[in-house]
Coordinates of C-alpha atoms and ligand atoms in Angstrom, one line a residue:
X1248 CA 96.2 74.6 153.4
X1249 CA 100.3 75.1 155.3
X1250 CA 98.4 71.8 156.9
X1251 CA 97.4 69.5 153.4
X1252 CA 100.9 70.6 151.8
X1253 CA 103.0 69.2 155.1
X1254 CA 100.8 65.9 154.4
X1255 CA 101.3 66.0 150.5
X1256 CA 105.0 66.2 151.1
X1257 CA 105.5 63.4 153.7
X1258 CA 103.4 61.3 152.0
X1259 CA 104.6 61.8 148.6
X1260 CA 108.3 61.3 150.3
X1261 CA 107.4 58.0 151.2
X1262 CA 106.7 56.7 147.6
X1263 CA 109.8 58.5 147.0
X1264 CA 111.8 56.2 149.0
X1265 CA 110.2 53.1 148.5
X1266 CA 110.7 54.0 144.8
X1267 CA 113.9 54.3 144.4
X1268 CA 115.4 51.6 146.3
X1269 CA 112.6 49.7 144.4
X1270 CA 114.3 51.2 140.6
X1271 CA 116.9 48.6 140.2
X1272 CA 113.8 46.1 140.2
X1273 CA 111.9 47.9 137.8
X1274 CA 114.3 48.4 135.1
X1275 CA 115.1 44.8 135.7
X1276 CA 111.5 44.2 134.9
X1277 CA 110.7 46.6 131.7
X1278 CA 112.1 44.4 128.4
X1279 CA 110.0 41.4 130.4
X1280 CA 106.8 43.1 130.8
X1281 CA 107.4 43.8 126.8
X1282 CA 108.1 40.5 125.7
X1283 CA 105.4 38.7 128.1
X1284 CA 103.1 41.8 126.1
X1285 CA 104.1 40.8 122.8
X1286 CA 103.3 37.4 123.4
X1287 CA 100.0 37.6 124.8
X1288 CA 99.3 39.9 121.9
X1289 CA 100.2 36.9 119.4
X1290 CA 98.6 34.3 121.1
X1291 CA 95.5 35.8 122.3
X1292 CA 92.2 33.8 123.2
X1293 CA 88.5 34.8 123.5
X1294 CA 86.6 35.1 126.8
X1295 CA 86.2 32.4 128.9
X1296 CA 88.6 30.6 126.7
X1297 CA 91.9 32.0 128.1
X1298 CA 93.5 28.7 128.7
X1299 CA 97.0 29.1 127.5
X1300 CA 97.3 32.5 128.9
X1301 CA 95.8 31.6 132.7
X1302 CA 98.5 28.8 132.4
X1303 CA 101.1 31.1 131.7
X1304 CA 100.2 33.2 134.2
X1305 CA 99.8 30.3 136.5
X1306 CA 103.2 29.3 136.1
X1307 CA 104.8 32.7 136.7
X1308 CA 103.4 33.3 139.6
X1309 CA 104.7 30.2 141.3
X1310 CA 107.9 30.9 140.0
X1311 CA 107.6 34.0 142.3
X1312 CA 106.7 31.7 145.4
X1313 CA 103.0 33.5 145.4
X1314 CA 100.2 31.1 146.3
X1315 CA 98.2 30.5 143.5
X1316 CA 94.5 29.8 142.9
X1317 CA 93.2 28.7 138.8
X1318 CA 89.8 27.8 137.4
X1319 CA 88.4 30.6 139.4
X1320 CA 85.1 32.0 137.2
X1321 CA 86.2 29.1 134.4
X1322 CA 90.1 30.3 133.2
X1323 CA 90.4 33.1 136.3
X1324 CA 93.7 32.8 138.5
X1325 CA 94.1 34.6 141.8
X1326 CA 97.5 34.9 143.5
X1327 CA 98.0 36.1 146.7
X1328 CA 101.2 37.3 148.4
X1329 CA 101.4 38.0 151.9
X1330 CA 103.9 40.6 152.9
X1331 CA 106.2 40.5 155.9
X1332 CA 104.2 42.2 158.0
X1333 CA 100.3 42.2 158.7
X1334 CA 97.7 44.9 157.8
X1335 CA 95.4 45.1 154.8
X1336 CA 94.6 43.3 151.6
X1337 CA 94.8 45.2 148.6
X1338 CA 93.5 43.3 145.1
X1339 CA 94.8 44.5 141.5
X1340 CA 92.6 43.1 138.6
X1341 CA 94.0 42.7 135.1
X1342 CA 91.7 41.2 132.3
X1343 CA 92.8 38.6 130.0
X1344 CA 90.6 38.3 126.8
X1345 CA 90.8 39.2 123.8
X1346 CA 88.4 40.3 120.9
X1347 CA 86.7 38.2 117.6
X1348 CA 88.7 41.3 115.5
X1349 CA 91.1 40.5 112.5
X1350 CA 94.3 42.2 112.9
X1351 CA 95.8 44.5 110.3
X1352 CA 99.3 46.2 110.3
X1353 CA 102.4 45.0 110.2
X1354 CA 103.9 44.6 113.8
X1355 CA 106.3 41.6 114.3
X1356 CA 103.5 39.7 117.1
X1357 CA 100.6 40.1 115.1
X1358 CA 98.2 37.9 115.6
X1359 CA 97.6 35.4 113.1
X1360 CA 95.2 33.5 115.4
X1361 CA 91.3 32.5 114.2
X1362 CA 88.7 30.4 115.9
X1363 CA 85.0 29.9 115.9
X1364 CA 82.9 32.4 117.5
X1365 CA 79.0 32.4 117.1
X1366 CA 79.2 29.6 114.4
X1367 CA 81.7 31.8 112.3
X1368 CA 85.5 32.0 111.9
X1369 CA 86.6 34.9 113.0
X1370 CA 90.3 36.5 113.6
X1371 CA 91.4 36.7 117.2
X1372 CA 93.4 40.2 118.5
X1373 CA 93.9 42.0 121.4
X1374 CA 92.2 44.8 120.1
X1375 CA 91.2 46.2 123.7
X1376 CA 94.9 46.2 124.9
X1377 CA 94.5 43.6 127.9
X1378 CA 97.4 42.0 126.5
X1379 CA 99.4 45.0 128.3
X1380 CA 96.8 44.3 131.4
X1381 CA 98.4 41.1 131.9
X1382 CA 101.9 41.8 130.9
X1383 CA 102.0 45.1 134.1
X1384 CA 100.5 42.5 136.5
X1385 CA 103.1 40.2 136.0
X1386 CA 105.5 43.0 136.4
X1387 CA 104.0 44.1 139.5
X1388 CA 104.1 40.6 141.3
X1389 CA 107.9 40.4 140.4
X1390 CA 108.5 43.0 141.5
X1391 CA 106.1 42.9 144.7
X1392 CA 107.4 39.7 145.5
X1393 CA 111.0 40.9 145.7
X1394 CA 110.1 43.5 148.6
X1395 CA 108.1 41.4 150.8
X1396 CA 110.0 43.1 153.7
X1397 CA 108.1 46.8 152.4
X1398 CA 104.5 45.3 152.3
X1399 CA 102.4 45.6 155.5
X1400 CA 99.9 43.3 154.8
X1401 CA 98.6 41.5 151.2
X1402 CA 98.5 42.0 147.7
X1403 CA 95.5 39.9 145.9
X1404 CA 96.5 39.5 142.1
X1405 CA 93.4 39.0 139.8
X1406 CA 93.9 37.8 136.7
X1407 CA 90.1 37.6 135.2
X1408 CA 88.2 36.0 132.5
X1409 CA 85.8 37.5 130.3
X1410 CA 85.8 41.3 130.7
X1411 CA 84.3 42.0 127.2
X1412 CA 81.7 39.6 128.2
X1413 CA 80.6 36.1 128.3
X1414 CA 79.8 33.7 125.4
X1415 CA 76.1 33.5 124.9
X1416 CA 74.6 31.3 127.6
X1417 CA 77.6 31.3 129.9
X1418 CA 78.6 32.9 133.2
X1419 CA 81.9 34.8 133.4
X1420 CA 84.1 38.0 133.7
X1421 CA 84.0 40.1 137.3
X1422 CA 80.6 39.2 138.6
X1423 CA 81.4 35.5 138.5
X1424 CA 84.9 35.9 140.2
X1425 CA 82.9 37.6 143.2
X1426 CA 80.3 35.1 143.2
X1427 CA 83.0 32.5 143.6
X1428 CA 84.2 34.1 146.1
X1429 CA 87.7 36.3 144.6
X1430 CA 87.2 39.0 147.3
X1431 CA 87.1 37.0 150.2
X1432 CA 89.6 34.9 152.1
X1433 CA 91.2 36.9 152.8
X1434 CA 88.8 39.8 152.2
X1435 CA 90.3 42.6 150.6
X1436 CA 89.7 46.3 151.4
X1437 CA 90.1 47.6 148.3
X1438 CA 91.0 47.7 144.8
X1439 CA 92.9 49.0 141.7
X1440 CA 92.4 48.5 138.2
X1441 CA 93.7 50.2 135.1
X1442 CA 93.0 50.1 131.6
X1443 CA 95.6 51.4 129.0
X1444 CA 94.6 53.5 126.3
X1445 CA 95.3 54.3 123.1
X1446 CA 94.5 57.7 122.8
X1447 CA 96.2 59.2 126.3
X1448 CA 99.9 59.8 125.1
X1449 CA 102.9 57.5 126.8
X1450 CA 103.6 58.5 130.4
X1451 CA 100.1 60.0 130.8
X1452 CA 97.5 58.8 133.4
X1453 CA 93.5 60.2 133.6
X1454 CA 91.1 59.3 135.8
X1455 CA 87.7 60.8 137.4
X1456 CA 86.8 60.9 140.6
X1457 CA 83.4 59.1 141.4
X1458 CA 81.1 57.7 138.2
X1459 CA 83.9 57.0 135.4
X1460 CA 82.7 54.7 133.4
X1461 CA 79.0 54.4 132.7
X1462 CA 76.1 51.6 133.6
X1463 CA 75.2 49.7 130.7
X1464 CA 71.5 47.8 130.4
X1465 CA 70.2 46.2 127.8
X1466 CA 66.6 46.9 127.0
X1467 CA 63.8 45.2 125.0
X1468 CA 61.0 46.9 124.0
X1469 CA 57.7 44.8 122.8
X1470 CA 54.9 46.7 121.4
X1471 CA 51.8 44.8 120.7
X1472 CA 49.0 46.3 117.8
X1473 CA 46.3 44.4 115.7
X1474 CA 47.3 42.8 112.3
X1475 CA 45.2 44.1 109.4
X1476 CA 45.7 44.4 106.0
X1477 CA 47.9 47.4 104.5
X1478 CA 45.4 49.4 102.5
X1479 CA 42.9 49.0 105.7
X1480 CA 44.9 50.4 108.6
X1481 CA 41.6 51.6 110.7
X1482 CA 40.4 47.8 110.6
X1483 CA 43.9 47.2 112.9
X1484 CA 46.9 48.8 115.1
X1485 CA 49.9 49.3 113.4
X1486 CA 53.0 48.6 115.9
X1487 CA 55.6 50.2 113.2
X1488 CA 53.9 53.2 113.5
X1489 CA 53.5 53.2 117.5
X1490 CA 57.0 52.0 117.6
X1491 CA 58.4 55.2 115.4
X1492 CA 56.8 57.3 118.5
X1493 CA 58.3 55.3 121.0
X1494 CA 61.7 55.4 119.7
X1495 CA 61.2 59.7 119.7
X1496 CA 59.6 59.5 123.1
X1497 CA 62.6 57.8 124.2
X1498 CA 65.0 60.7 123.3
X1499 CA 63.0 63.0 125.0
X1500 CA 63.7 61.8 127.8
X1501 CA 67.3 62.4 127.4
X1502 CA 66.8 66.2 126.2
X1503 CA 63.9 67.3 128.5
X1504 CA 64.3 65.0 131.5
X1505 CA 67.9 64.4 132.4
X1506 CA 70.1 67.0 133.8
X1507 CA 72.7 66.8 131.9
X1508 CA 74.9 69.1 133.6
X1509 CA 74.7 66.3 136.6
X1510 CA 76.2 63.5 134.0
X1511 CA 75.8 62.6 130.5
X1512 CA 73.2 59.8 129.6
X1513 CA 72.3 58.1 126.8
X1514 CA 69.3 55.7 125.1
X1515 CA 70.8 54.2 122.2
X1516 CA 67.8 51.6 120.2
X1517 CA 70.1 49.3 118.2
X1518 CA 67.9 46.9 116.3
X1519 CA 64.0 47.3 115.4
X1520 CA 62.1 44.0 114.5
X1521 CA 59.0 44.0 112.8
X1522 CA 56.8 42.6 109.9
X1523 CA 57.1 40.6 107.2
X1524 CA 55.8 42.2 103.9
X1525 CA 54.3 45.5 102.0
X1526 CA 51.1 45.1 102.2
X1527 CA 50.2 43.8 105.7
X1528 CA 50.0 45.5 109.4
X1529 CA 51.9 43.1 111.4
X1530 CA 50.8 42.2 114.9
X1531 CA 53.9 43.0 117.1
X1532 CA 57.2 45.0 116.9
X1533 CA 60.4 44.6 118.8
X1534 CA 62.8 47.4 119.5
X1535 CA 66.3 46.5 121.4
X1536 CA 68.9 49.1 122.8
X1537 CA 71.6 49.8 125.3
X1538 CA 71.1 52.8 128.0
X1539 CA 74.5 54.7 129.6
X1540 CA 74.1 56.1 133.0
X1541 CA 77.0 57.9 135.6
X1542 CA 74.5 58.3 138.2
X1543 CA 72.0 56.0 139.4
X1544 CA 69.5 58.5 140.7
X1545 CA 69.6 59.4 136.8
X1546 CA 69.5 55.8 136.6
X1547 CA 66.3 55.0 138.5
X1548 CA 64.6 58.3 136.7
X1549 CA 65.3 57.1 133.7
X1550 CA 64.4 53.4 133.8
X1551 CA 60.8 54.5 135.5
X1552 CA 60.2 57.2 133.1
X1553 CA 61.0 54.4 129.7
X1554 CA 58.6 52.1 131.6
X1555 CA 55.4 55.3 131.8
X1556 CA 56.3 56.8 128.7
X1557 CA 56.6 53.4 126.5
X1558 CA 53.3 51.7 127.4
X1559 CA 51.6 55.4 127.3
X1560 CA 52.6 56.4 123.8
X1561 CA 51.6 52.5 122.9
X1562 CA 48.0 53.1 124.9
X1563 CA 47.8 56.6 123.1
X1564 CA 47.4 54.7 119.8
X1565 CA 45.5 52.0 120.7
X1566 CA 48.3 49.6 121.4
X1567 CA 50.4 47.9 124.4
X1568 CA 53.7 47.6 125.3
X1569 CA 55.9 46.8 127.7
X1570 CA 59.9 47.5 128.8
X1571 CA 62.1 45.2 130.0
X1572 CA 65.4 46.9 131.4
X1573 CA 68.5 43.9 132.7
X1574 CA 70.4 45.0 135.1
X1575 CA 74.0 44.6 132.6
X1576 CA 77.4 46.1 134.4
X1577 CA 77.5 48.2 137.1
X1578 CA 79.0 51.7 137.4
X1579 CA 82.6 52.2 137.3
X1580 CA 82.8 54.3 140.3
X1581 CA 85.9 55.3 141.7
X1582 CA 85.4 56.0 145.8
X1583 CA 86.0 59.5 146.0
X1584 CA 88.4 59.0 149.3
X1585 CA 90.4 56.5 148.1
X1586 CA 90.8 58.2 145.3
X1587 CA 92.2 61.4 146.9
X1588 CA 94.2 59.1 149.5
X1589 CA 96.3 57.4 146.0
X1590 CA 96.5 60.7 143.9
X1591 CA 99.7 62.0 145.7
X1592 CA 101.2 58.6 145.0
X1593 CA 100.0 58.7 141.4
X1594 CA 102.0 62.0 140.9
X1595 CA 105.2 61.2 142.6
X1596 CA 105.3 58.2 140.3
X1597 CA 104.1 60.0 136.7
X1598 CA 105.2 63.4 137.9
X1599 CA 102.1 65.6 138.6
X1600 CA 101.8 67.3 135.0
X1601 CA 101.0 63.9 133.6
X1602 CA 98.1 63.0 136.1
X1603 CA 95.6 64.7 134.7
X1604 CA 91.7 64.7 135.8
X1605 CA 89.9 62.9 132.8
X1606 CA 86.1 63.9 131.6
X1607 CA 83.8 60.2 132.1
X1608 CA 82.6 58.0 129.6
X1609 CA 79.9 56.1 128.4
X1610 CA 81.7 52.8 127.9
X1611 CA 81.2 50.3 130.7
X1612 CA 83.8 48.2 132.3
X1613 CA 83.3 45.0 134.7
X1614 CA 85.8 46.4 137.0
X1615 CA 82.2 48.1 138.3
X1616 CA 81.0 44.6 140.0
X1617 CA 84.1 44.8 142.1
X1618 CA 83.4 48.7 143.5
X1619 CA 80.2 47.9 144.5
X1620 CA 81.5 45.2 147.2
X1621 CA 84.8 46.8 148.2
X1622 CA 86.1 50.9 147.2
X1623 CA 88.1 50.7 144.1
X1624 CA 89.9 53.0 141.5
X1625 CA 90.2 52.6 138.0
X1626 CA 92.0 54.7 135.9
X1627 CA 93.4 54.8 132.5
X1628 CA 97.2 54.4 131.2
X1629 CA 98.7 56.4 128.3
X1630 CA 99.6 53.6 125.6
X1631 CA 100.1 56.0 122.3
X1632 CA 103.6 56.7 121.1
X1633 CA 104.5 60.6 122.1
X1634 CA 104.3 62.6 119.1
X1635 CA 101.9 61.0 117.0
X1636 CA 98.6 62.3 115.9
X1637 CA 97.1 59.3 114.5
X1638 CA 95.9 56.9 116.6
X1639 CA 92.8 54.2 116.3
X1640 CA 90.2 53.3 118.9
X1641 CA 90.1 50.4 121.0
X1642 CA 88.2 47.0 119.2
X1643 CA 89.4 48.1 116.0
X1644 CA 91.2 46.1 113.8
X1645 CA 94.0 48.9 113.5
X1646 CA 94.2 49.6 117.2
X1647 CA 97.8 49.5 118.3
X1648 CA 99.6 50.3 121.7
X1649 CA 103.0 51.8 122.3
X1650 CA 104.8 49.4 124.8
X1651 CA 107.1 52.0 126.4
X1652 CA 104.0 53.0 128.4
X1653 CA 103.7 49.9 130.4
X1654 CA 107.1 50.2 132.9
X1655 CA 104.4 53.3 134.2
X1656 CA 101.7 51.0 134.7
X1657 CA 103.9 48.6 136.6
X1658 CA 105.4 51.5 139.0
X1659 CA 102.0 53.2 139.4
X1660 CA 100.0 49.6 141.1
X1661 CA 103.4 48.8 142.7
X1662 CA 103.7 52.6 144.4
X1663 CA 99.8 52.4 145.3
X1664 CA 99.6 48.9 147.1
X1665 CA 102.5 50.1 148.9
X1666 CA 101.4 53.0 149.7
X1667 CA 98.1 51.9 150.5
X1668 CA 98.8 49.1 152.2
X1669 CA 101.3 51.1 154.4
X1670 CA 98.5 53.5 155.4
X1671 CA 96.7 53.9 158.5
X1672 CA 93.5 55.5 156.1
X1673 CA 90.9 52.9 155.2
X1674 CA 87.9 54.4 152.8
X1675 CA 84.9 52.4 153.2
X1676 CA 81.7 51.9 150.9
X1677 CA 79.2 53.1 153.5
X1678 CA 81.1 56.9 153.1
X1679 CA 81.0 56.9 149.5
X1680 CA 77.7 58.2 148.1
X1681 CA 75.3 56.0 146.5
X1682 CA 77.1 53.8 143.7
Ligands
ZN2528 ZN1 86.7 46.8 125.0
ZN2529 ZN1 88.6 46.9 127.8

């Protein structure tokens, strides 16, 4: 117990020292970060179309003397900053894409941008707050580039397109960045990322060790029956009735078979298609939905039982059914060793009382793909005006972020990078539980 106390004091002491000597850099950067954020907010671009966003980021990194690679995974920008001393490599990731949402507020930097999306004209808005992520990471790059003497190793800045998903028929996002080698040359030892949160007050950080955001899997069930006249069901096999039984059965996997005291799990049917008119029992039905899990053993069990149950139910009613489950997004899994290594740093920056453990969420993040390759830590940063009670959720027209919360993001990612690189500890993927 005593030993632990000493360790924490030593660790925080180092952070506090580094932070103090950089305080002037932090206060000098806040106005710029807010200005960048407002610029990106006013000029949002959809997934895989972040052309001007990428150009502005690349110009900034180049102006700092950072080695820059552009056009990674379409519009991605990667910067490599080498410290004065050799050492490990830490990556910091910001996503850059906006959403097809029409902004509804009276902000002076409100977006009036429209664009074509899946054949229709839509409003475009940074309705998930990725504008803040870009601005924060540009700020971290500027502060760190002025403090190369404190960097033992290398910092890789990853500005990633299409976190919200590439348009149909296109590849994109974290998976494509990895495929194009973003975690290599130099090889990344650990990765950090954050997400602004409209429901967490400014000044606060929320995190969870282990499974923090869910794996998302899309599924399609095809039910085959036998067409007949609606007046003579006995001469056919009704795929609509079978679908009803299947949908009912799927929810019992959640309620009767998943150990929900371990982690949450969700099956949602979002679409069902069958039939053409009132007096025809159709030949087939299609059920489409999403699965959310936070534990790979539970995911494996759920996937297996879905397939077994779907075909057994169909068979019981004289039909046939197949289940296809796409691999989807992985679990955003925070390496427990890395998390416990970094918590003292976060507490030193934000104040112990402002770093709180959060519950897992059933939303998904493609940051998870980096965490499958290297140990990673993804956390949430407060963006809600302190003292307010009303805050709108992400992906909605009224969504807004209080940008007084951004400086804490800059400070935290900067301190985490320095402390990670200066520490002898290097958590490894092979030491983490399956995930
Ligand atoms: Zn989003
Ligand atoms: Zn997001």
